[in-house]
XYZ file of C-alpha atoms in Angstrom:
673
model
C 62.952 18.688 2.379
C 62.326 22.162 1.049
C 59.177 24.226 1.101
C 57.232 25.580 -1.812
C 58.745 28.507 -3.644
C 55.444 30.355 -3.193
C 52.639 29.885 -0.667
C 49.422 28.249 -1.938
C 47.624 31.614 -1.967
C 49.180 33.502 -4.865
C 50.168 36.745 -3.148
C 52.846 37.896 -5.589
C 51.356 36.688 -8.862
C 49.648 39.359 -10.995
C 48.132 37.658 -14.038
C 46.569 39.520 -16.932
C 42.785 39.823 -16.643
C 40.959 36.629 -17.662
C 38.904 36.460 -20.815
C 35.163 35.756 -20.575
C 35.740 32.053 -21.270
C 38.607 31.896 -18.771
C 36.425 33.559 -16.147
C 33.729 30.937 -16.665
C 36.327 28.144 -16.478
C 37.826 29.615 -13.302
C 34.390 29.733 -11.670
C 33.919 26.067 -12.575
C 37.299 25.214 -11.033
C 36.420 27.138 -7.871
C 33.183 25.169 -7.628
C 35.079 21.884 -8.048
C 37.581 22.938 -5.359
C 34.738 24.180 -3.113
C 36.334 27.682 -3.200
C 39.418 26.350 -1.363
C 41.785 27.894 -3.886
C 42.619 31.462 -4.806
C 41.071 32.602 -8.133
C 44.481 33.789 -9.354
C 45.924 30.343 -8.673
C 43.042 28.704 -10.551
C 43.626 31.062 -13.509
C 47.360 30.386 -13.508
C 46.886 26.615 -13.421
C 44.259 26.865 -16.176
C 46.694 28.755 -18.407
C 49.526 26.326 -17.594
C 47.279 23.592 -18.973
C 46.380 25.517 -22.145
C 42.804 26.160 -21.080
C 41.963 22.463 -20.501
C 39.573 22.558 -17.520
C 39.825 18.819 -16.812
C 43.616 18.905 -16.646
C 43.527 22.067 -14.555
C 41.133 20.469 -12.050
C 43.408 17.433 -11.782
C 46.455 19.678 -11.291
C 44.742 21.690 -8.543
C 43.719 18.509 -6.739
C 47.360 17.404 -6.910
C 48.528 20.676 -5.351
C 49.644 22.701 -8.370
C 49.873 26.422 -7.504
C 50.338 27.683 -11.038
C 53.918 28.798 -10.250
C 55.984 25.621 -10.148
C 55.134 21.936 -9.763
C 54.880 21.341 -6.005
C 57.339 18.754 -4.621
C 55.559 15.819 -3.009
C 55.037 16.212 0.729
C 56.423 19.758 1.065
C 55.096 22.538 3.265
C 54.738 26.291 2.702
C 57.749 28.296 3.895
C 55.708 29.778 6.732
C 55.720 26.328 8.341
C 59.112 24.827 8.960
C 59.895 21.141 9.179
C 59.372 21.226 12.933
C 56.487 23.680 12.891
C 54.034 21.921 10.624
C 51.587 21.371 13.505
C 51.853 24.950 14.738
C 48.489 26.693 15.134
C 48.297 30.264 13.928
C 45.269 31.964 15.479
C 41.821 30.560 16.209
C 39.891 28.922 13.359
C 36.490 28.905 15.038
C 34.954 32.405 15.032
C 33.464 33.678 18.296
C 29.668 33.670 18.495
C 27.860 36.941 17.931
C 25.542 38.716 20.342
C 21.810 38.312 19.762
C 19.519 41.280 19.357
C 17.156 42.207 22.168
C 13.983 41.495 20.217
C 13.238 37.832 19.605
C 11.920 36.861 16.196
C 8.360 35.575 15.882
C 7.891 32.056 17.094
C 10.760 32.153 19.607
C 9.820 31.402 23.197
C 10.743 34.419 25.324
C 13.323 33.026 27.727
C 14.084 36.390 29.360
C 10.603 37.400 30.400
C 10.505 35.499 33.692
C 9.586 37.465 36.751
C 12.585 36.091 38.554
C 15.318 38.690 38.131
C 18.127 36.221 38.731
C 16.651 33.832 36.178
C 16.445 36.610 33.577
C 20.021 37.616 34.221
C 21.215 34.033 34.003
C 19.466 33.477 30.671
C 20.819 36.727 29.270
C 24.265 35.780 30.453
C 23.952 32.390 28.736
C 23.328 34.157 25.414
C 26.146 36.678 25.767
C 29.653 36.331 24.464
C 32.086 35.273 27.212
C 35.790 35.048 27.011
C 35.716 31.818 29.022
C 32.904 29.278 28.965
C 32.357 26.496 31.468
C 30.434 23.292 30.860
C 29.592 21.671 27.522
C 30.991 23.577 24.567
C 28.592 24.841 21.911
C 31.421 25.375 19.460
C 31.950 23.059 16.522
C 34.843 20.604 17.065
C 38.239 21.835 15.893
C 41.170 19.441 16.205
C 43.529 22.379 16.749
C 41.613 23.713 19.766
C 39.526 20.994 21.332
C 40.674 19.760 24.734
C 37.691 17.400 24.901
C 35.318 16.160 22.266
C 32.484 18.425 21.240
C 29.584 17.688 18.904
C 27.738 20.998 18.971
C 27.199 23.150 15.920
C 27.980 26.832 15.723
C 25.133 27.760 13.426
C 22.083 26.418 11.641
C 24.286 24.615 9.145
C 25.825 21.844 11.222
C 29.573 21.945 10.656
C 29.942 18.267 11.308
C 27.454 17.575 8.520
C 29.404 20.004 6.348
C 32.563 17.976 7.006
C 30.737 14.839 5.923
C 29.543 16.682 2.813
C 33.092 17.785 2.019
C 34.324 14.230 2.456
C 31.583 12.988 0.124
C 32.540 15.650 -2.403
C 36.221 14.715 -2.185
C 35.446 11.026 -2.649
C 33.144 11.752 -5.589
C 35.806 13.827 -7.340
C 38.498 11.243 -6.616
C 36.262 8.498 -7.991
C 35.703 10.516 -11.159
C 39.393 11.249 -11.603
C 40.687 7.810 -10.642
C 39.377 6.245 -13.837
C 41.897 8.324 -15.786
C 44.688 6.342 -14.142
C 42.974 2.999 -14.709
C 42.320 3.400 -18.448
C 43.750 5.742 -21.042
C 41.262 8.208 -22.437
C 41.042 7.086 -26.050
C 42.628 3.664 -26.393
C 40.851 0.772 -28.043
C 42.447 -2.300 -26.486
C 41.574 -5.783 -27.637
C 41.111 -8.506 -25.055
C 42.931 -11.809 -25.437
C 40.785 -14.432 -27.181
C 40.334 -16.558 -24.064
C 38.916 -13.536 -22.208
C 36.317 -12.869 -24.898
C 34.291 -16.018 -24.237
C 30.817 -15.012 -23.106
C 29.782 -16.594 -19.823
C 26.107 -17.479 -19.386
C 23.712 -14.620 -20.068
C 26.276 -11.894 -19.393
C 25.480 -8.976 -21.762
C 27.558 -8.515 -24.892
C 29.229 -5.096 -25.069
C 29.344 -2.871 -28.171
C 32.696 -1.145 -28.623
C 33.574 1.567 -31.152
C 37.225 2.135 -31.982
C 36.827 5.893 -31.444
C 35.934 7.449 -28.093
C 33.822 10.058 -29.885
C 31.327 7.298 -30.730
C 30.963 5.797 -27.267
C 27.731 7.681 -26.479
C 26.038 6.446 -29.659
C 27.275 2.924 -28.935
C 25.740 2.999 -25.443
C 22.388 4.211 -26.820
C 22.382 1.415 -29.411
C 23.396 -1.097 -26.757
C 20.753 0.107 -24.305
C 17.874 -0.127 -26.783
C 18.423 -3.888 -27.007
C 17.391 -4.170 -23.340
C 14.033 -2.475 -23.905
C 11.668 -5.446 -24.495
C 9.319 -3.578 -26.822
C 12.166 -2.257 -28.996
C 13.874 -5.638 -29.206
C 10.593 -7.335 -30.177
C 9.544 -4.843 -32.879
C 13.033 -4.780 -34.380
C 13.008 -8.603 -34.554
C 9.858 -8.463 -36.710
C 11.361 -6.125 -39.276
C 11.778 -7.506 -42.765
C 12.648 -5.062 -45.563
C 10.194 -4.856 -48.429
C 11.301 -6.912 -51.433
C 12.070 -5.091 -54.676
C 9.487 -4.984 -57.413
C 9.222 -8.381 -59.107
C 8.663 -8.692 -62.828
C 5.701 -11.053 -63.073
C 6.877 -12.115 -66.529
C 9.901 -13.824 -64.974
C 9.553 -17.480 -64.122
C 11.595 -17.217 -60.902
C 11.418 -14.504 -58.223
C 14.331 -12.132 -57.843
C 16.592 -12.907 -54.868
C 15.951 -10.532 -51.948
C 19.184 -9.031 -50.589
C 19.664 -6.967 -47.403
C 19.094 -3.244 -48.051
C 22.178 -1.146 -48.679
C 20.847 2.394 -48.220
C 18.098 4.547 -46.748
C 15.979 3.935 -43.662
C 15.705 0.231 -44.458
C 19.506 -0.061 -44.254
C 19.547 1.736 -40.879
C 16.906 -0.528 -39.349
C 18.357 -3.686 -40.898
C 21.749 -2.814 -39.360
C 19.967 -2.534 -36.020
C 18.449 -5.983 -36.615
C 21.903 -7.467 -37.259
C 23.312 -5.732 -34.198
C 20.559 -7.035 -31.938
C 20.823 -10.623 -33.216
C 24.549 -10.557 -32.474
C 23.908 -9.167 -28.988
C 21.435 -11.991 -28.394
C 23.282 -14.973 -29.878
C 26.986 -14.134 -30.178
C 29.233 -16.084 -27.812
C 31.884 -13.402 -27.531
C 31.840 -10.753 -24.796
C 32.427 -7.777 -27.098
C 31.524 -6.662 -30.607
C 33.081 -3.990 -32.763
C 30.154 -1.725 -33.638
C 31.845 0.643 -36.098
C 30.022 -0.612 -39.179
C 26.612 -0.308 -37.543
C 27.381 3.217 -36.324
C 28.416 4.123 -39.859
C 24.989 2.977 -41.020
C 23.321 5.015 -38.289
C 25.381 8.118 -39.130
C 26.190 8.202 -35.416
C 26.261 11.561 -33.642
C 29.780 12.186 -32.279
C 30.800 13.326 -28.799
C 33.200 16.065 -29.832
C 34.996 16.613 -26.529
C 34.848 17.671 -22.895
C 33.069 20.904 -23.800
C 30.018 19.055 -25.125
C 27.481 17.453 -22.818
C 26.988 13.750 -23.670
C 23.281 14.207 -22.937
C 22.971 16.409 -26.025
C 24.692 13.736 -28.119
C 22.367 11.071 -26.718
C 19.334 13.279 -27.368
C 20.113 13.787 -31.070
C 21.203 10.223 -31.765
C 18.243 8.659 -29.938
C 15.823 10.905 -31.864
C 17.474 9.903 -35.134
C 17.140 6.172 -34.437
C 13.602 6.521 -33.070
C 12.428 8.328 -36.194
C 14.051 5.768 -38.514
C 12.560 2.783 -36.673
C 9.026 4.169 -36.512
C 9.125 5.264 -40.142
C 10.209 1.770 -41.177
C 7.495 0.235 -39.012
C 4.808 2.256 -40.770
C 6.158 1.635 -44.259
C 7.532 -1.900 -44.274
C 5.624 -3.494 -41.379
C 2.371 -1.897 -42.559
C 1.461 -1.054 -38.974
C -1.421 1.115 -37.858
C -0.475 4.785 -37.849
C -1.405 4.896 -34.173
C 1.380 2.434 -33.359
C 3.704 4.443 -31.147
C 6.915 2.776 -30.090
C 9.042 5.839 -29.313
C 6.989 8.970 -30.013
C 4.128 10.097 -27.800
C 1.771 12.900 -28.820
C 1.401 15.892 -26.507
C -0.010 19.417 -26.432
C -1.981 21.869 -24.319
C -4.759 20.369 -22.252
C -7.486 22.221 -24.222
C -6.454 21.049 -27.694
C -8.937 18.158 -27.621
C -11.880 20.526 -27.929
C -13.697 20.472 -31.314
C -12.586 24.038 -31.944
C -9.203 23.607 -30.333
C -5.919 24.086 -32.176
C -5.364 20.423 -33.047
C -2.436 21.368 -35.252
C -0.501 22.368 -32.137
C -0.154 18.796 -30.993
C 3.402 17.513 -31.379
C 5.256 14.214 -31.284
C 8.205 13.679 -28.987
C 10.489 10.771 -28.100
C 12.781 12.413 -25.510
C 11.666 14.673 -22.664
C 14.270 17.207 -21.533
C 14.230 17.511 -17.729
C 15.897 20.537 -16.108
C 17.807 19.347 -13.034
C 17.942 22.307 -10.653
C 19.373 20.481 -7.644
C 17.082 22.295 -5.203
C 15.447 20.274 -2.400
C 11.964 20.665 -3.937
C 13.044 19.619 -7.437
C 15.752 16.976 -7.192
C 13.796 14.001 -8.465
C 12.315 13.059 -11.812
C 8.606 13.401 -11.021
C 8.986 16.713 -9.169
C 10.887 18.193 -12.106
C 8.260 16.928 -14.538
C 5.501 18.449 -12.411
C 7.264 21.810 -12.521
C 7.577 21.540 -16.290
C 3.826 20.891 -16.521
C 2.774 23.850 -14.381
C -0.067 26.023 -15.724
C 0.916 28.255 -18.632
C 0.270 31.893 -17.778
C -3.223 32.601 -16.455
C -4.939 30.111 -18.749
C -4.703 27.184 -16.344
C -3.808 24.896 -19.255
C -1.104 22.256 -18.906
C 1.056 20.272 -21.278
C -0.504 16.789 -21.408
C 0.033 13.530 -23.268
C -2.736 12.638 -25.703
C -1.335 9.351 -27.010
C 1.320 7.575 -24.920
C 4.109 5.526 -26.468
C 5.529 2.173 -25.452
C 8.887 3.764 -24.643
C 9.730 7.152 -23.141
C 13.198 8.629 -22.608
C 14.368 11.503 -20.408
C 17.448 13.665 -20.888
C 18.642 15.146 -17.582
C 19.969 18.668 -18.230
C 22.102 20.282 -15.501
C 22.804 23.673 -17.082
C 20.929 25.561 -14.361
C 22.244 23.733 -11.310
C 23.443 25.778 -8.366
C 27.171 25.461 -7.614
C 28.127 23.178 -4.771
C 29.353 24.872 -1.621
C 28.973 25.203 2.115
C 25.497 26.729 1.779
C 24.281 24.303 -0.854
C 24.796 20.581 -0.504
C 24.381 18.616 -3.704
C 22.528 15.331 -3.574
C 22.165 12.636 -6.183
C 19.238 13.190 -8.535
C 16.487 10.692 -7.705
C 14.665 8.649 -10.323
C 12.433 5.674 -9.497
C 12.571 2.076 -10.637
C 9.152 2.652 -12.184
C 6.908 5.638 -12.870
C 3.207 6.071 -13.537
C 2.572 8.455 -16.406
C -1.163 8.687 -15.656
C -0.844 12.127 -14.070
C 0.502 13.476 -17.365
C -2.229 12.025 -19.603
C -4.937 14.279 -21.037
C -7.699 12.009 -19.733
C -6.510 12.699 -16.162
C -5.728 16.409 -16.575
C -8.351 17.668 -14.090
C -7.587 15.095 -11.391
C -3.829 15.527 -11.796
C -4.145 19.323 -11.592
C -6.045 19.037 -8.298
C -3.460 16.608 -6.943
C -0.626 18.870 -8.036
C -2.224 21.829 -6.256
C -2.644 19.752 -3.078
C 0.993 18.683 -3.222
C 2.170 22.294 -3.524
C 0.065 23.222 -0.497
C 1.559 20.372 1.512
C 5.091 21.369 0.587
C 4.311 24.971 1.555
C 3.071 23.663 4.892
C 6.325 21.754 5.333
C 8.338 24.925 4.681
C 6.254 26.857 7.230
C 6.714 24.162 9.885
C 10.462 24.046 9.254
C 10.683 27.813 9.662
C 8.824 27.638 12.980
C 11.188 24.911 14.131
C 14.179 26.987 13.141
C 12.936 29.964 15.161
C 12.496 27.715 18.182
C 15.976 26.298 18.023
C 18.039 29.218 16.718
C 18.359 32.848 17.714
C 20.784 35.121 15.869
C 23.011 32.203 14.917
C 23.010 30.764 18.443
C 21.650 27.348 19.353
C 19.030 28.072 22.030
C 18.948 24.494 23.305
C 22.717 24.402 23.723
C 22.654 27.720 25.543
C 19.979 26.410 27.896
C 21.968 23.257 28.582
C 25.078 25.346 29.260
C 23.157 27.504 31.760
C 21.751 24.432 33.504
C 25.232 22.946 33.664
C 26.501 26.176 35.177
C 23.909 26.247 37.976
C 24.210 22.539 38.706
C 27.980 22.072 38.526
C 29.897 25.355 38.381
C 28.199 28.024 40.515
C 29.481 27.971 44.122
C 27.142 28.232 47.122
C 29.897 28.323 49.794
C 27.760 26.204 52.152
C 25.125 28.921 52.114
C 21.835 26.994 52.213
C 19.858 29.961 50.870
C 22.278 30.369 47.973
C 22.257 26.631 47.358
C 18.438 26.525 47.213
C 18.401 29.500 44.869
C 20.834 27.818 42.444
C 18.775 24.613 42.484
C 15.600 26.598 41.816
C 17.251 28.347 38.854
C 18.395 25.015 37.387
C 14.908 23.546 37.843
C 13.222 26.441 36.042
C 15.704 26.300 33.185
C 15.199 22.560 32.923
C 11.439 23.073 32.648
C 11.941 25.575 29.820
C 14.312 23.171 28.050
C 11.749 20.360 28.291
C 9.030 22.630 26.878
C 11.166 23.716 23.910
C 12.239 20.149 23.165
C 8.600 19.002 23.290
C 7.562 21.715 20.836
C 10.370 20.732 18.476
C 9.351 17.061 18.626
C 5.758 18.012 17.783
C 6.933 20.077 14.824
C 9.205 17.257 13.632
C 6.257 14.872 13.722
C 4.054 17.308 11.781
C 6.801 17.860 9.194
C 7.265 14.115 8.684
C 3.520 13.533 8.243
C 3.176 16.412 5.762
C 6.145 15.148 3.750
C 4.692 11.634 3.580
C 1.329 13.030 2.500
C 2.946 15.169 -0.203
C 4.994 12.254 -1.521
C 1.950 9.980 -1.738
C -0.476 12.455 -3.350
C -0.562 10.492 -6.609
C -0.878 7.074 -4.938
C -4.432 6.400 -6.064
C -5.832 3.719 -8.428
C -7.010 6.329 -10.941
C -3.416 7.477 -11.514
C -1.670 4.101 -11.469
C -2.804 2.368 -14.656
C 0.094 3.242 -16.989
C 3.249 1.957 -15.339
C 6.640 2.316 -17.010
C 9.715 0.433 -15.783
C 13.295 1.686 -15.852
C 15.358 -0.176 -18.456
C 18.505 1.867 -19.168
C 20.548 4.551 -17.366
C 23.457 6.361 -19.036
C 26.009 7.976 -16.700
C 28.835 10.489 -17.149
C 31.547 10.887 -14.507
C 32.397 14.425 -15.669
C 35.498 13.793 -17.786
C 36.074 12.897 -21.436
C 36.941 9.484 -22.813
C 35.519 6.044 -23.509
C 35.817 4.960 -19.868
C 34.035 8.062 -18.553
C 30.653 7.174 -20.014
C 28.946 3.978 -18.911
C 25.487 2.468 -18.667
C 23.269 0.364 -16.475
C 20.984 -2.057 -18.310
C 18.345 -4.410 -16.954
C 18.202 -7.958 -18.270
C 15.870 -10.587 -16.788
C 15.536 -8.787 -13.448
C 19.308 -8.303 -13.167
C 21.117 -4.987 -13.458
C 24.449 -4.821 -15.273
C 27.025 -2.035 -15.364
C 28.672 -1.646 -18.798
C 31.986 0.250 -18.982
C 33.719 -0.132 -22.359
C 34.375 -3.913 -22.580
C 33.690 -4.740 -18.910
C 30.388 -5.991 -17.489
C 29.520 -6.215 -13.813
C 26.305 -7.324 -12.157
C 25.151 -4.683 -9.644
C 22.270 -4.109 -7.276
C 19.288 -1.915 -8.020
C 20.414 0.311 -5.144
C 23.670 0.983 -7.000
C 21.783 1.970 -10.147
C 19.399 4.364 -8.405
C 21.967 6.053 -6.142
C 25.237 6.198 -8.094
C 27.002 9.395 -6.842
C 29.622 9.566 -9.613
C 30.100 13.012 -11.143
C 27.988 14.678 -8.450
C 30.384 17.595 -7.935
C 31.509 17.840 -11.562
C 28.063 18.806 -12.869
C 27.663 15.291 -14.223
C 26.075 11.969 -13.261
C 23.080 10.149 -14.804
C 22.099 12.006 -17.970
C 19.773 9.745 -19.962
C 16.984 7.427 -18.758
C 14.909 5.012 -20.824
C 11.623 3.634 -19.486
C 9.134 1.356 -21.223
C 5.648 0.141 -20.456
C 5.627 -2.534 -17.758
C 5.110 -5.961 -19.308
C 6.408 -9.456 -18.557
C 9.666 -9.598 -20.515
C 9.044 -13.188 -21.625
C 5.752 -12.133 -23.263
C 7.644 -10.483 -26.145
C 10.029 -13.082 -27.476
C 12.023 -11.814 -30.475
C 11.562 -13.475 -33.844
C 14.931 -12.927 -35.526
C 15.395 -13.481 -39.276
C 16.717 -16.983 -39.949
C 19.522 -15.893 -42.264
C 20.922 -13.467 -39.668
C 20.739 -16.068 -36.896
C 22.613 -18.566 -39.048
C 25.245 -15.949 -39.864
C 25.858 -15.267 -36.175
C 26.048 -18.973 -35.375
C 28.518 -19.447 -38.218
C 30.702 -16.717 -36.725
C 30.401 -18.347 -33.317
C 31.853 -21.524 -34.790
C 34.736 -19.558 -36.321
C 35.361 -17.858 -32.985
C 35.419 -21.138 -31.048
C 37.775 -22.692 -33.602
C 40.273 -19.861 -33.028
C 40.445 -20.415 -29.267
C 43.310 -22.300 -27.618
C 42.400 -26.001 -27.212
C 42.468 -25.845 -23.416
C 39.842 -23.071 -23.531
C 37.711 -24.490 -26.357
C 37.433 -27.892 -24.662
C 35.623 -26.334 -21.695
C 32.991 -24.615 -23.841
C 29.644 -26.144 -24.586
C 28.250 -24.437 -27.673
C 24.682 -23.345 -26.799
C 23.975 -22.679 -30.494
C 24.394 -26.283 -31.593
C 22.754 -27.608 -33.658
C 22.324 -24.585 -35.942
C 18.909 -23.327 -36.982
C 19.491 -24.427 -40.552
C 21.405 -27.545 -41.671
C 23.299 -25.322 -44.098
C 24.557 -22.900 -41.469
C 27.977 -24.478 -41.035
C 28.300 -25.376 -44.687
C 28.969 -21.749 -45.599
C 32.714 -21.376 -46.081
C 32.780 -17.696 -46.988
C 31.059 -15.415 -44.387
C 30.754 -12.694 -47.019
C 28.135 -14.802 -48.789
C 25.865 -14.201 -45.832
C 25.698 -10.463 -46.211
C 28.912 -9.522 -44.387
C 27.881 -10.304 -40.821
C 29.127 -8.107 -38.029
C 32.795 -8.557 -37.202
C 32.906 -10.662 -34.033
C 36.655 -10.847 -33.788
C 37.082 -7.361 -32.271
């Protein structure tokens, strides 16, 4: 077995300077690799893959150095076949000396009147070539003679290893799907595998991967009870009828305009409700919707979802006002918002706006890594006016786009965590009627979080001094006096060593007690901050999570998927596959965490019993779907068809199965693909 032609660190490669775009792509690759690759290597691999960042990331993970494809299982030339376990130099840096002056909040361990005690404590903090007793160095498999669980600095290295493992698994999970499914292949399932079982959701599949985001939005809206109900009530206005005619003109489905868009949504939803096949080709409906396309890996799917959702929301509400003759205050998707002072008689009422999607900046910082915290930051006072953005008229549905453009890169000093969003939210704190109370609560929460930060800083000063763990140093000194120091049968010396150990033990107990008190205060302050809004006045408008769209970080139909809630069950939808999952899986899916991806679109709607809004589908569309069900069952192999009990029999109308030509029913959606 031969070694690599070049070591992993590109020492002899001198590439031309990167362009601005290449520099940005290289920085992204370094973040993905957690800076464990030389920038020149990343640039070389990027150029070998024609600037495709996804392919370059995959190549780097597979060991590509940008010089030649690395043979499987080879070692750099510096390590021979028999020397692969050779250790070259220490990997754990020696601890540094502390300064003489202790920072504020640190208990002075060297101020004891006992000279020997002071010298012992100083010695415990100094850098020794040889250390006896428990090691305070982080475990290193190349050095450790015995196990050690101590950390070398405030950032626990063992926790960092866990973080790196989590990052590796997250990236592998994101990349593994490429091997399971090709990026842009529309595969048809065998007929016998298309039979819908029970209430398993029907999937909507476009033939082009660029339409998968729009398909998931359309699919998800069906699982919002309010949307499904209002769409079921839609009936297009009939054309003008000449009263001189003896018979009314036949009303046909609309073929253009907003009415055509909403009617296509009606047909789609009826098929999703009543079709007995697991998947539906949704191309024709997306044509009607003028679906926004996902152009490629360089475009965030959240932006596609934002534009397409807005387009559908506007069309549906416009049709509701025109054809359903609803009150203008009926708000299904769009809520009205503005500055908190715009309700005054002389206020700028024209500055109120309507919105269906709220863009939420995901920063990834500990104080803003959940939906409500980010929303609170967005609604902070504007300038010195003290005014906030508030909701004047809430809607039945509210959507959130999670934008990660400003996230900090992942690394040893910044551990990424999954963005938290709850199963339900109360929007009361954002309503204009609660502006004063919510502002006071928001101020109290900021004060509590500031208190938490202060307590954590005090705890840090107690436990750490110039990068050294004070508690570990104390334990090492105690171990020295109790087990290492020799008394040579000198009773005076023996008593002195015992006295030193006793005094050090007392100091250790005092420090540990102070840390426990601070930990308790931190926990209580955090609980208080998290429950600031838990009051009846701010818990009247509850919205439940209905849909979550997720991106694993790569491009293709299998790299976008959704979670939808149907009758208290959560389902994961990936292309044609459906899988029932737990709520825990939905709320804590780590996919895409280290590829600047993950959940990117959330849909909530007002909490109501789902059975209270039963859809009232048009009879002609229901009969069309049932007719297609019969055609589908007739095409199945006999051994499969014999085991199926048709839940749609008898049909709604006696004439449903008498229709021989499906085109006479308004070209129902194609159920065969």
